[in-house]
């Protein structure tokens, strides 16, 4: 090892020691497992599942998420809710977020205010019948939104920033790889809990994301972590961090 390299080695070592000391001081004594708004610069993503609840697959997914201590968001089709009340209750009991995905899984684009209200209010009533008076965000089927919907949704409209296209090519390894290749802080990831393959892919992705230090939160938690208040009628596809501090290497 030459003199310059030796000097560089010791400099790096001293720097590492100093960084470790500073980190230890700033990290203790408070240790929290939950995100603290603004104070934590980890990466956060929200996994969202549309078109359920579905017999079998949704409960398998809930089992897997519970084993991993991970929360997700489920946008439900209203007409399927009453027959699968146990699954819906379980989602709420286990800390997942529930949202609207219309009564008949129809595009809301081009609908009249009355038609929109009918699709959404029926679904709201069915969900609240089971889990009580919760706030319900809207995932519009196909991501189709127009001005009338913005005006009449009476809920924040949640689209997505990472589309797994799990319905188009259901190969679990492909879906998981696409998530891991594209994922970034603040993403809202679109999946469907009506396919076995999507459940397999989602749980494999969760394992890898957790190993990489990502925190998997509900959409509501993502807003809270960013210090943002979701507004009815506004469309959100992702929640990038406001501004990250530059950290010296
Ligand atoms: Ni859908």
Short mmCIF file of C-alpha atoms and ligand atoms in Angstrom, two decimals:
data_model
loop_
_atom_site.label_atom_id
_atom_site.label_comp_id
_atom_site.label_asym_id
_atom_site.label_seq_id
_atom_site.Cartn_x
_atom_site.Cartn_y
_atom_site.Cartn_z
CA UNK A 1 0.00 0.00 0.00
CA UNK A 2 1.56 3.36 -1.08
CA UNK A 3 1.80 6.38 1.22
CA UNK A 4 -1.10 8.21 -0.44
CA UNK A 5 -3.30 5.15 -0.30
CA UNK A 6 -2.33 4.54 3.33
CA UNK A 7 -3.21 8.12 4.22
CA UNK A 8 -6.51 7.80 2.37
CA UNK A 9 -7.24 4.55 4.19
CA UNK A 10 -6.72 6.11 7.62
CA UNK A 11 -8.72 9.19 6.62
CA UNK A 12 -11.66 7.00 5.56
CA UNK A 13 -11.38 4.97 8.74
CA UNK A 14 -11.37 8.09 10.93
CA UNK A 15 -14.32 9.51 8.99
CA UNK A 16 -16.27 6.27 9.39
CA UNK A 17 -15.58 6.32 13.11
CA UNK A 18 -16.74 9.93 13.39
CA UNK A 19 -19.90 9.25 11.38
CA UNK A 20 -20.67 6.21 13.54
CA UNK A 21 -20.20 8.28 16.72
CA UNK A 22 -22.49 11.05 15.45
CA UNK A 23 -25.08 8.50 14.28
CA UNK A 24 -25.01 6.71 17.63
CA UNK A 25 -25.54 9.95 19.53
CA UNK A 26 -28.35 11.18 17.25
CA UNK A 27 -30.03 7.75 17.04
CA UNK A 28 -30.27 7.16 20.77
CA UNK A 29 -32.10 6.97 23.02
CA UNK A 30 -35.30 7.26 20.95
CA UNK A 31 -36.03 4.20 18.83
CA UNK A 32 -39.31 4.16 16.96
CA UNK A 33 -40.65 1.62 14.53
CA UNK A 34 -43.27 4.00 13.21
CA UNK A 35 -42.48 6.80 10.78
CA UNK A 36 -42.18 10.22 12.37
CA UNK A 37 -43.21 13.02 10.03
CA UNK A 38 -40.31 14.97 8.62
CA UNK A 39 -37.74 13.58 11.03
CA UNK A 40 -37.08 10.38 9.17
CA UNK A 41 -35.38 10.32 5.80
CA UNK A 42 -36.03 6.67 5.03
CA UNK A 43 -37.85 5.66 1.87
CA UNK A 44 -41.59 5.09 1.99
CA UNK A 45 -43.84 3.35 -0.50
CA UNK A 46 -47.52 2.43 -0.48
CA UNK A 47 -48.66 -0.89 -1.90
CA UNK A 48 -52.24 -0.67 -3.19
CA UNK A 49 -54.51 -3.51 -4.25
CA UNK A 50 -57.60 -3.05 -6.44
CA UNK A 51 -60.68 -5.07 -7.35
CA UNK A 52 -61.09 -7.11 -4.17
CA UNK A 53 -62.07 -8.37 -1.75
CA UNK A 54 -61.69 -11.71 -3.49
CA UNK A 55 -62.24 -15.19 -2.02
CA UNK A 56 -58.98 -16.88 -1.14
CA UNK A 57 -56.42 -14.51 -2.61
CA UNK A 58 -57.20 -11.51 -0.40
CA UNK A 59 -56.95 -13.56 2.78
CA UNK A 60 -53.69 -15.18 1.64
CA UNK A 61 -52.32 -11.69 1.06
CA UNK A 62 -53.54 -10.51 4.48
CA UNK A 63 -51.83 -13.53 6.09
CA UNK A 64 -48.55 -12.67 4.35
CA UNK A 65 -48.72 -8.98 5.21
CA UNK A 66 -49.47 -9.82 8.87
CA UNK A 67 -46.46 -12.15 9.05
CA UNK A 68 -44.28 -9.31 7.78
CA UNK A 69 -45.88 -6.53 9.86
CA UNK A 70 -46.70 -4.55 6.71
CA UNK A 71 -49.74 -2.35 6.00
CA UNK A 72 -51.33 -1.85 2.58
CA UNK A 73 -54.29 -0.10 1.00
CA UNK A 74 -57.25 -1.94 -0.54
CA UNK A 75 -59.60 -0.25 -3.00
CA UNK A 76 -62.77 -2.32 -2.91
CA UNK A 77 -65.50 -3.02 -5.45
CA UNK A 78 -68.75 -2.23 -3.64
CA UNK A 79 -70.89 -5.10 -4.92
CA UNK A 80 -68.36 -7.63 -3.55
CA UNK A 81 -68.18 -6.14 -0.06
CA UNK A 82 -71.28 -7.48 1.73
CA UNK A 83 -70.59 -11.12 0.81
CA UNK A 84 -67.01 -10.86 2.12
CA UNK A 85 -67.65 -8.82 5.23
CA UNK A 86 -65.24 -10.91 7.34
CA UNK A 87 -62.35 -10.11 5.03
CA UNK A 88 -63.22 -6.40 5.01
CA UNK A 89 -63.44 -6.35 8.80
CA UNK A 90 -60.09 -8.12 8.98
CA UNK A 91 -58.47 -5.46 6.76
CA UNK A 92 -59.61 -2.72 9.13
CA UNK A 93 -58.76 -4.68 12.30
CA UNK A 94 -55.23 -5.33 11.06
CA UNK A 95 -54.53 -1.67 10.29
CA UNK A 96 -54.88 -1.64 6.52
CA UNK A 97 -56.51 1.25 4.71
CA UNK A 98 -59.73 0.70 2.80
CA UNK A 99 -60.85 2.81 -0.16
CA UNK A 100 -63.45 2.97 -2.92
CA UNK A 101 -63.22 1.42 -6.38
CA UNK A 102 -66.87 2.02 -7.43
CA UNK A 103 -69.86 -0.30 -7.00
CA UNK A 104 -69.70 -2.12 -10.36
CA UNK A 105 -66.07 -1.53 -11.31
CA UNK A 106 -66.99 1.01 -13.96
CA UNK A 107 -65.17 3.96 -15.46
CA UNK A 108 -66.42 7.16 -13.81
CA UNK A 109 -65.25 9.28 -16.73
CA UNK A 110 -68.14 10.81 -18.65
CA UNK A 111 -70.65 10.04 -15.91
CA UNK A 112 -73.17 12.57 -14.62
CA UNK A 113 -72.90 13.80 -11.01
CA UNK A 114 -75.86 11.55 -10.07
CA UNK A 115 -74.21 8.47 -11.58
CA UNK A 116 -70.92 9.20 -9.81
CA UNK A 117 -72.68 9.78 -6.50
CA UNK A 118 -74.66 6.54 -6.87
CA UNK A 119 -71.51 4.45 -7.59
CA UNK A 120 -69.57 5.96 -4.71
CA UNK A 121 -72.27 6.40 -2.05
CA UNK A 122 -73.45 2.79 -2.37
CA UNK A 123 -69.88 1.60 -1.93
CA UNK A 124 -69.27 3.95 1.01
CA UNK A 125 -72.42 2.67 2.72
CA UNK A 126 -71.49 -1.00 2.21
CA UNK A 127 -67.99 -0.52 3.65
CA UNK A 128 -69.12 1.67 6.57
CA UNK A 129 -71.81 -0.88 7.43
CA UNK A 130 -68.95 -3.25 8.26
CA UNK A 131 -66.12 -1.07 9.59
CA UNK A 132 -67.87 2.06 10.84
CA UNK A 133 -67.51 5.71 9.80
CA UNK A 134 -64.07 5.73 8.14
CA UNK A 135 -62.70 8.18 5.56
CA UNK A 136 -62.53 6.50 2.16
CA UNK A 137 -60.22 7.65 -0.62
CA UNK A 138 -61.08 6.83 -4.24
CA UNK A 139 -59.13 4.79 -6.77
CA UNK A 140 -60.97 5.39 -10.06
CA UNK A 141 -61.14 2.24 -12.22
CA UNK A 142 -58.57 2.40 -15.07
CA UNK A 143 -57.29 5.67 -13.57
CA UNK A 144 -59.89 7.56 -15.65
CA UNK A 145 -60.65 11.00 -14.22
CA UNK A 146 -62.47 14.06 -15.59
CA UNK A 147 -63.57 17.42 -14.21
CA UNK A 148 -67.02 16.16 -13.18
CA UNK A 149 -65.44 13.38 -11.15
CA UNK A 150 -63.04 15.80 -9.48
CA UNK A 151 -66.01 17.92 -8.48
CA UNK A 152 -68.21 15.07 -7.23
CA UNK A 153 -65.79 12.47 -5.87
CA UNK A 154 -65.97 13.97 -2.35
CA UNK A 155 -62.74 12.09 -1.68
CA UNK A 156 -59.04 12.39 -2.58
CA UNK A 157 -58.43 10.59 -5.91
CA UNK A 158 -55.51 8.19 -5.70
CA UNK A 159 -53.84 7.03 -8.90
CA UNK A 160 -50.40 5.40 -9.01
CA UNK A 161 -46.79 5.97 -10.02
CA UNK A 162 -45.72 2.35 -10.46
CA UNK A 163 -47.97 0.07 -12.50
CA UNK A 164 -47.03 -3.59 -12.15
CA UNK A 165 -49.42 -4.59 -14.99
CA UNK A 166 -49.95 -7.77 -12.98
CA UNK A 167 -53.15 -8.52 -14.94
CA UNK A 168 -51.35 -8.40 -18.27
CA UNK A 169 -48.29 -10.55 -17.54
CA UNK A 170 -48.96 -12.47 -14.32
CA UNK A 171 -45.52 -14.07 -13.97
CA UNK A 172 -44.62 -13.45 -10.29
CA UNK A 173 -40.85 -13.18 -10.87
CA UNK A 174 -41.42 -10.59 -13.63
CA UNK A 175 -43.76 -8.52 -11.43
CA UNK A 176 -41.39 -8.59 -8.45
CA UNK A 177 -38.38 -7.69 -10.62
CA UNK A 178 -40.27 -4.76 -12.20
CA UNK A 179 -41.20 -3.39 -8.78
CA UNK A 180 -37.63 -3.61 -7.52
CA UNK A 181 -36.19 -2.04 -10.67
CA UNK A 182 -38.59 0.91 -10.77
CA UNK A 183 -39.36 1.63 -7.12
CA UNK A 184 -38.51 4.99 -5.57
CA UNK A 185 -39.33 6.94 -2.44
CA UNK A 186 -42.97 8.09 -2.38
CA UNK A 187 -44.28 5.62 -4.94
CA UNK A 188 -47.85 4.38 -4.95
CA UNK A 189 -47.72 0.86 -6.42
CA UNK A 190 -50.70 -0.61 -8.30
CA UNK A 191 -51.52 -4.31 -7.94
CA UNK A 192 -54.63 -6.53 -7.83
CA UNK A 193 -55.39 -8.95 -5.00
CA UNK A 194 -57.62 -11.10 -7.24
CA UNK A 195 -54.76 -13.17 -8.68
CA UNK A 196 -52.66 -15.80 -6.85
CA UNK A 197 -49.70 -14.67 -8.94
CA UNK A 198 -50.02 -11.06 -7.75
CA UNK A 199 -50.11 -12.16 -4.11
CA UNK A 200 -46.96 -14.25 -4.59
CA UNK A 201 -45.23 -11.37 -6.39
CA UNK A 202 -46.31 -8.78 -3.81
CA UNK A 203 -45.02 -10.77 -0.83
CA UNK A 204 -41.70 -11.48 -2.55
CA UNK A 205 -41.37 -7.76 -3.34
CA UNK A 206 -42.22 -6.87 0.28
CA UNK A 207 -39.40 -9.11 1.54
CA UNK A 208 -36.88 -7.46 -0.78
CA UNK A 209 -38.10 -3.92 -0.12
CA UNK A 210 -37.90 -4.44 3.64
CA UNK A 211 -34.37 -5.84 3.23
CA UNK A 212 -33.47 -2.67 1.31
CA UNK A 213 -34.78 -0.48 4.15
CA UNK A 214 -38.06 0.64 2.58
CA UNK A 215 -41.02 1.26 4.85
CA UNK A 216 -44.31 -0.02 3.48
CA UNK A 217 -47.18 2.17 4.61
CA UNK A 218 -50.79 2.89 3.75
CA UNK A 219 -51.59 5.82 1.44
CA UNK A 220 -52.90 7.76 4.47
CA UNK A 221 -49.63 7.14 6.30
CA UNK A 222 -47.67 8.28 3.25
CA UNK A 223 -49.57 11.61 3.30
CA UNK A 224 -48.97 11.95 7.04
CA UNK A 225 -45.28 11.16 6.67
CA UNK A 226 -44.99 13.93 4.06
CA UNK A 227 -46.97 16.34 6.26
CA UNK A 228 -49.63 16.64 3.54
CA UNK A 229 -53.38 16.86 3.96
CA UNK A 230 -55.15 15.03 1.09
CA UNK A 231 -57.88 17.15 -0.49
CA UNK A 232 -61.21 15.93 -1.90
CA UNK A 233 -61.19 16.04 -5.71
CA UNK A 234 -57.40 16.39 -5.97
CA UNK A 235 -55.55 13.67 -7.90
CA UNK A 236 -52.42 12.11 -6.38
CA UNK A 237 -50.19 9.61 -8.17
CA UNK A 238 -47.20 9.61 -5.82
CA UNK A 239 -45.94 11.58 -2.83
CA UNK A 240 -42.31 12.45 -3.42
CA UNK A 241 -40.41 13.85 -0.45
CA UNK A 242 -40.72 17.63 -0.03
CA UNK A 243 -36.97 18.21 0.04
CA UNK A 244 -34.24 15.89 1.18
CA UNK A 245 -31.28 17.29 3.08
CA UNK A 246 -27.98 16.90 1.34
CA UNK A 247 -25.89 14.54 3.41
CA UNK A 248 -22.12 14.76 3.18
CA UNK A 249 -20.61 11.45 2.04
NI1 LIG B 1 -59.84 -2.07 -11.03
#
